[in-house]
Short mmCIF file of C-alpha atoms in Angstrom, two decimals:
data_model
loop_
_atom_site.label_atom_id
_atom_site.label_comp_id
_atom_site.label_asym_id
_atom_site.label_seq_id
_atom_site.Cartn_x
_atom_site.Cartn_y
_atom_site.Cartn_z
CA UNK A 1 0.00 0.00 0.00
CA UNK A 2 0.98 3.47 -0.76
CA UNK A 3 2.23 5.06 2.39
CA UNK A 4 1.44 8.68 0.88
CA UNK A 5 -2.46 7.77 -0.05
CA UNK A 6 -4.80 9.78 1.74
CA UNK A 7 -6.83 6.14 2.76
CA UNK A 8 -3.66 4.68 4.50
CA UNK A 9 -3.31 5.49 8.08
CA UNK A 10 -4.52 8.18 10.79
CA UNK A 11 -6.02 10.36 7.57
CA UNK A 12 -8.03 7.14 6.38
CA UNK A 13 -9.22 6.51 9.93
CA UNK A 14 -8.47 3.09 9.80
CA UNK A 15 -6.28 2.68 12.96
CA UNK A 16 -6.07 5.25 15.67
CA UNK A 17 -3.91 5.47 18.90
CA UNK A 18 -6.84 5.29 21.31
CA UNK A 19 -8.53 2.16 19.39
CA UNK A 20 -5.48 0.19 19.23
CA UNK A 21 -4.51 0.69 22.48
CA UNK A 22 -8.50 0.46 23.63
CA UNK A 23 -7.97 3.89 25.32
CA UNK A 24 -11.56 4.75 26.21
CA UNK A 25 -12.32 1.26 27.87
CA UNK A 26 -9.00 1.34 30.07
CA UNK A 27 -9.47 4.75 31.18
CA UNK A 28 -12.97 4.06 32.14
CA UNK A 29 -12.01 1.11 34.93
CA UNK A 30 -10.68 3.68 37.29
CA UNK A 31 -13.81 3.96 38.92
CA UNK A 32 -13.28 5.37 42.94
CA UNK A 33 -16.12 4.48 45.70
CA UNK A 34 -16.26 6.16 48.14
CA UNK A 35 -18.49 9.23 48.71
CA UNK A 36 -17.80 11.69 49.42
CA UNK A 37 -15.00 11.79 47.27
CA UNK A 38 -11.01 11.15 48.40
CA UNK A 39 -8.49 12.63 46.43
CA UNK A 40 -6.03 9.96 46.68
CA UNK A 41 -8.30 7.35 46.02
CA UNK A 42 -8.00 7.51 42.40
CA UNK A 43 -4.11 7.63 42.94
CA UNK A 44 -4.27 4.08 44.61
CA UNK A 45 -6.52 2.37 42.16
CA UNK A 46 -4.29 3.52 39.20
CA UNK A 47 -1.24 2.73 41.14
CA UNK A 48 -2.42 -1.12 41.52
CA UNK A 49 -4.42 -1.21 38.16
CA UNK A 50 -0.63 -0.41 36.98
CA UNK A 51 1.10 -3.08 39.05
CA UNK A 52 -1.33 -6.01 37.53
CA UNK A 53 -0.54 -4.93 34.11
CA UNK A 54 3.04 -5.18 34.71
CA UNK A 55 2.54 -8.47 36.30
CA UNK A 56 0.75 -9.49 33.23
CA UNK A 57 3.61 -8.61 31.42
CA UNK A 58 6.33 -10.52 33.89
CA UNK A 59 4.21 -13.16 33.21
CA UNK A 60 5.24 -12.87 29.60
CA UNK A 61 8.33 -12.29 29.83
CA UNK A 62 9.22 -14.98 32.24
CA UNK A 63 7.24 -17.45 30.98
CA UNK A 64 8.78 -16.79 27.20
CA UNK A 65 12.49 -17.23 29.63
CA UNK A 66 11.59 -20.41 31.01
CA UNK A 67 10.59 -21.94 27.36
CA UNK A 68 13.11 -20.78 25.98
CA UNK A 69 15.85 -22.26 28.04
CA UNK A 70 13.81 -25.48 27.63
CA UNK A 71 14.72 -25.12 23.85
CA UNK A 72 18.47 -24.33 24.69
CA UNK A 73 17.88 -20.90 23.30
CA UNK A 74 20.09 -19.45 26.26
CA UNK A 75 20.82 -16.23 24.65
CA UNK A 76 16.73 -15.32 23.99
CA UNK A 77 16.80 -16.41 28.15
CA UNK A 78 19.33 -14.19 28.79
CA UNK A 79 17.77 -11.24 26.83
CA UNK A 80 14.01 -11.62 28.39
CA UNK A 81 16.04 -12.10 31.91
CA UNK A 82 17.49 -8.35 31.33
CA UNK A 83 13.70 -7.28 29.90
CA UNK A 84 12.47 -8.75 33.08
CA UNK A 85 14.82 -6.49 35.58
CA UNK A 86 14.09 -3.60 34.24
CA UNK A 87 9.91 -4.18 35.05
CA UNK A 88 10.84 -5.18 38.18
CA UNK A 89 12.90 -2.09 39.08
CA UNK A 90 10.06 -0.20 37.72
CA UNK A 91 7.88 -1.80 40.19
CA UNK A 92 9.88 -1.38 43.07
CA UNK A 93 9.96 2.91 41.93
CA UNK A 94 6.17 2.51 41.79
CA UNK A 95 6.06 2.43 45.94
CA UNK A 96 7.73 6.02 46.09
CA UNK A 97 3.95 7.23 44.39
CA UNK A 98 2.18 5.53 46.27
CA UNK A 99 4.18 6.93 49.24
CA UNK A 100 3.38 10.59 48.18
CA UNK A 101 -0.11 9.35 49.90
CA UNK A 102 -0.14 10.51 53.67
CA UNK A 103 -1.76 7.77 56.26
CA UNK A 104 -4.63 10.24 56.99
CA UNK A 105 -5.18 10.34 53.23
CA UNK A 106 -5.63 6.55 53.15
CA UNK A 107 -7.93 6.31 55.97
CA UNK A 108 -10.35 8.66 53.80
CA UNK A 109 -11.34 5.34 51.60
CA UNK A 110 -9.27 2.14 53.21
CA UNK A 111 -12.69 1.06 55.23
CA UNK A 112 -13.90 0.68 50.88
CA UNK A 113 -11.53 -1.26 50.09
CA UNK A 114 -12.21 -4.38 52.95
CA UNK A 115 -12.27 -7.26 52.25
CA UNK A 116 -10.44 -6.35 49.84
CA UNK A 117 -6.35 -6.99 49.31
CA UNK A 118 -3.44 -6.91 47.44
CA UNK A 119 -2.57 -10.65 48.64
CA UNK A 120 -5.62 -11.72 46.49
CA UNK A 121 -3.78 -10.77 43.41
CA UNK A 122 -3.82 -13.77 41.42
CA UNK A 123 -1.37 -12.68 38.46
CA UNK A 124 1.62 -11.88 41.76
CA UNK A 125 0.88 -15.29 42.65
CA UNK A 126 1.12 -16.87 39.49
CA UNK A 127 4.74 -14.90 39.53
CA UNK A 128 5.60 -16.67 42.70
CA UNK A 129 4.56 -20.22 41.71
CA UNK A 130 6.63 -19.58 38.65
CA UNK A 131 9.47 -18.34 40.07
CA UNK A 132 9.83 -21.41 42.35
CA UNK A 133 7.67 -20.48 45.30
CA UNK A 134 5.03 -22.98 44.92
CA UNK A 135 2.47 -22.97 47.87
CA UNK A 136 -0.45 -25.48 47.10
CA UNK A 137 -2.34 -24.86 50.00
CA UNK A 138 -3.03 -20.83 49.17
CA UNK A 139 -6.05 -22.38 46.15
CA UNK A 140 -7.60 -23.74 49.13
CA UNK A 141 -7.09 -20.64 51.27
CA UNK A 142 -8.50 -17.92 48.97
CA UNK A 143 -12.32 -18.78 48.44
CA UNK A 144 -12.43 -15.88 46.30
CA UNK A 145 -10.92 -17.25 42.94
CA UNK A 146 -13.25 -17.73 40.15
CA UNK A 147 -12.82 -21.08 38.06
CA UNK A 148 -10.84 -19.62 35.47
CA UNK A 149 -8.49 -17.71 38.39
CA UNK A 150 -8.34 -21.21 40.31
CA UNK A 151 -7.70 -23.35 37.30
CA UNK A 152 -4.61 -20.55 36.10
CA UNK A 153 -2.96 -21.37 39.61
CA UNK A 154 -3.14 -24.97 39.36
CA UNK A 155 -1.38 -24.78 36.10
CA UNK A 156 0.94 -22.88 37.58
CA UNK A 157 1.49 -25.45 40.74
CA UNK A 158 1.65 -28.35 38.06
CA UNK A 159 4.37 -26.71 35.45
CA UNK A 160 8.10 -26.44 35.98
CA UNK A 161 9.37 -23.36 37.58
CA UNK A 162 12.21 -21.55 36.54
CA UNK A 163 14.41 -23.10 38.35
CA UNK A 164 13.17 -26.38 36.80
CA UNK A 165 13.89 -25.45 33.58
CA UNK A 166 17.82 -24.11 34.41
CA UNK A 167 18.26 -27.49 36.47
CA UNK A 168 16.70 -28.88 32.84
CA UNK A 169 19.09 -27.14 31.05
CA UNK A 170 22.21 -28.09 33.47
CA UNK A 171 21.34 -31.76 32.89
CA UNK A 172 21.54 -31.60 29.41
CA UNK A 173 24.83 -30.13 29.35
CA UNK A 174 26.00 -32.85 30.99
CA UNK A 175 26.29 -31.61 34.86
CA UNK A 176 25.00 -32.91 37.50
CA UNK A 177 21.64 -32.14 39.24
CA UNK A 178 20.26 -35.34 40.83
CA UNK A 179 20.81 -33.92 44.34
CA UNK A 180 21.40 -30.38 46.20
CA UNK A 181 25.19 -31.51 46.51
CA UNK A 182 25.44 -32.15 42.73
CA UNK A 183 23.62 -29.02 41.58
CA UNK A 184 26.20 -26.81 43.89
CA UNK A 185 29.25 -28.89 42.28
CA UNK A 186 27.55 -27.79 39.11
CA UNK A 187 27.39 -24.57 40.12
CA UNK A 188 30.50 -24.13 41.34
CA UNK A 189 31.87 -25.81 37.87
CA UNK A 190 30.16 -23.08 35.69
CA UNK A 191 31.67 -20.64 37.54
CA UNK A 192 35.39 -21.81 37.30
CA UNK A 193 35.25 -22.29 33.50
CA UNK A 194 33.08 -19.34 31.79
CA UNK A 195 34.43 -19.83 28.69
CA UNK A 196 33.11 -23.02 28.24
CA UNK A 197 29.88 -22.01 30.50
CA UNK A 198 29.10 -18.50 29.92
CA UNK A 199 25.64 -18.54 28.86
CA UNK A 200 25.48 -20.70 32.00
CA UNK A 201 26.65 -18.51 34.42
CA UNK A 202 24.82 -15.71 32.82
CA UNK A 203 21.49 -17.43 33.39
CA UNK A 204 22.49 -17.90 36.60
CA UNK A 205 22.82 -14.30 37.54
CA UNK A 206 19.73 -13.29 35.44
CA UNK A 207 18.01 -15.49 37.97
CA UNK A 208 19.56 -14.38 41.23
CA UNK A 209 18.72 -10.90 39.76
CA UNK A 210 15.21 -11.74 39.56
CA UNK A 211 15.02 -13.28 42.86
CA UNK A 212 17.00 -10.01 44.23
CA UNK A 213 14.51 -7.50 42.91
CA UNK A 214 11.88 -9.55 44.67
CA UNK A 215 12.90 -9.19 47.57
CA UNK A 216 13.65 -5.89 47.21
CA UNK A 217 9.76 -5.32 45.79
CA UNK A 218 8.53 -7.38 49.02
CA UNK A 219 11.19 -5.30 51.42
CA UNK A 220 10.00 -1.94 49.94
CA UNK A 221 6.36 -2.73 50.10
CA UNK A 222 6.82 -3.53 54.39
CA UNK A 223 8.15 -0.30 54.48
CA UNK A 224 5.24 1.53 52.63
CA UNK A 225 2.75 -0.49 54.33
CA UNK A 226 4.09 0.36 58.00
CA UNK A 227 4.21 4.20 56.60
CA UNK A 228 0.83 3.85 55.67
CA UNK A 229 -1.42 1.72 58.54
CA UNK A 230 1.67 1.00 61.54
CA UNK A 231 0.60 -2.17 62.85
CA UNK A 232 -3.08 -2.39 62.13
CA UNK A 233 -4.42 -5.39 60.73
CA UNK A 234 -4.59 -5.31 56.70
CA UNK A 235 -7.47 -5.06 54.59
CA UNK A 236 -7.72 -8.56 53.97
CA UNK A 237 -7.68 -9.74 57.21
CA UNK A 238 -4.00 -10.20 57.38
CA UNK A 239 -1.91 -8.48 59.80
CA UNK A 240 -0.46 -6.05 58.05
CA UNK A 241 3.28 -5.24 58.02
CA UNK A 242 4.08 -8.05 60.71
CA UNK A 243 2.98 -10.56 57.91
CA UNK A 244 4.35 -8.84 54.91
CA UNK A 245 7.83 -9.30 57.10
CA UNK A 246 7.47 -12.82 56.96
CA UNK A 247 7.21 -12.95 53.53
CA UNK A 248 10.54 -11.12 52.77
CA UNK A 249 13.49 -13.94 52.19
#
């Protein structure tokens, strides 16, 4: 097609911006509750509207990692690895907004939000089952999840992690991963010979980088949460900050 015709593009009206990015649906889900209004309110929703987008996309990215290092494509592993950092640093800069909230600002719409809670979040679960932190019991826990929601976590219980597939991808190098002592030999073999294992090692790091910024994600988000309600219970029922502590490696 003729880039120059009048027909081809924004003058033809074929594709716009807003309809291929579905602007006016997503900007209508921001939808606040409480009345009378709360400034803030619509701050938090977009905040956390934000966060399960970029989940969706860790998801991805991730998954796309872990598949590929089942197909011995190490260097696309390595690449979505690097893609995946720089999400998760983004989410870890996300907390400073939300911090820009004061506690007595919260309290203006928190009582909405119950029961309500970010631990429901299905998509940061299905992160955590992927990345190796596989915890059957929570399906049974939340009574929330919808079939769809409940049958997306028990894929994710029942498929290898990522660790899975780099233990995979060890093995068919030829190194040893039968046992804890044999995967550290392993380990410690990569690391003494990267120029027969460098995609190896790099894997490696792009996976104790992931973990890292985890932690750092769950260590940040304590700190928010004990700026924000102290030691009150959470909105879920949880306690709060005391169990968000628990959950930091």
């Amino acid at each position: 097609m003729d880039p120059t015709s009048r027909s081809f593009g924004e003058e033809g009206g074929r594709l716009t911006y807003g309809t291929y990015l579905r602007l006016p649906e997503l900007l209508e889900q921001q939808v606040p509750l409480v009345d009378p209004p709360a400034h803030d309110e619509l701050l938090f929703i977009t905040v956390h509207q934000v966060y399960e987008l970029w989940f969706k996309q860790l998801l991805h990215e991730l998954v796309a990692a872990r598949d590929a290092m089942d197909a011995d494509q190490t260097w696309l592993a390595g690449h979505l690895f690097r893609r995946a950092h720089v999400i998760e640093r983004v989410l870890v800069s996300q907390i400073e907004i939300i911090e820009t909230m004061t506690p007595q600002d919260f309290l203006e719409f928190r009582a909405a939000l119950a029961p309500a809670s970010g631990l429901q979040s299905v998509q940061f679960r299905e992160l955590e089952f992927l990345s190796g932190a596989k915890d059957s019991g929570f399906i049974g826990r939340f009574r929330s999840l919808t079939p769809a929601e409940r049958d997306r976590l028990a894929r994710r219980l029942a498929e290898p992690s990522l660790w899975d597939a780099y233990l995979a991808l060890l093995h068919r190098r030829g190194l040893g991963v039968s046992s804890d002592q044999h995967v550290s030999e392993s380990l410690l073999a990569v690391a003494r010979d990267r120029a027969a294992h460098d995609d190896l090692w790099q894997l490696a790091e792009g996976l104790l980088t992931h973990d890292e910024n985890s932690a750092l994600w769950r260590a940040r988000h304590v700190q928010m949460v004990e700026r924000q309600i102290g030691t009150k219970s959470g909105t879920g029922g949880s306690t709060g900050a005391p169990y968000l502590q628990r959950r930091v490696p």
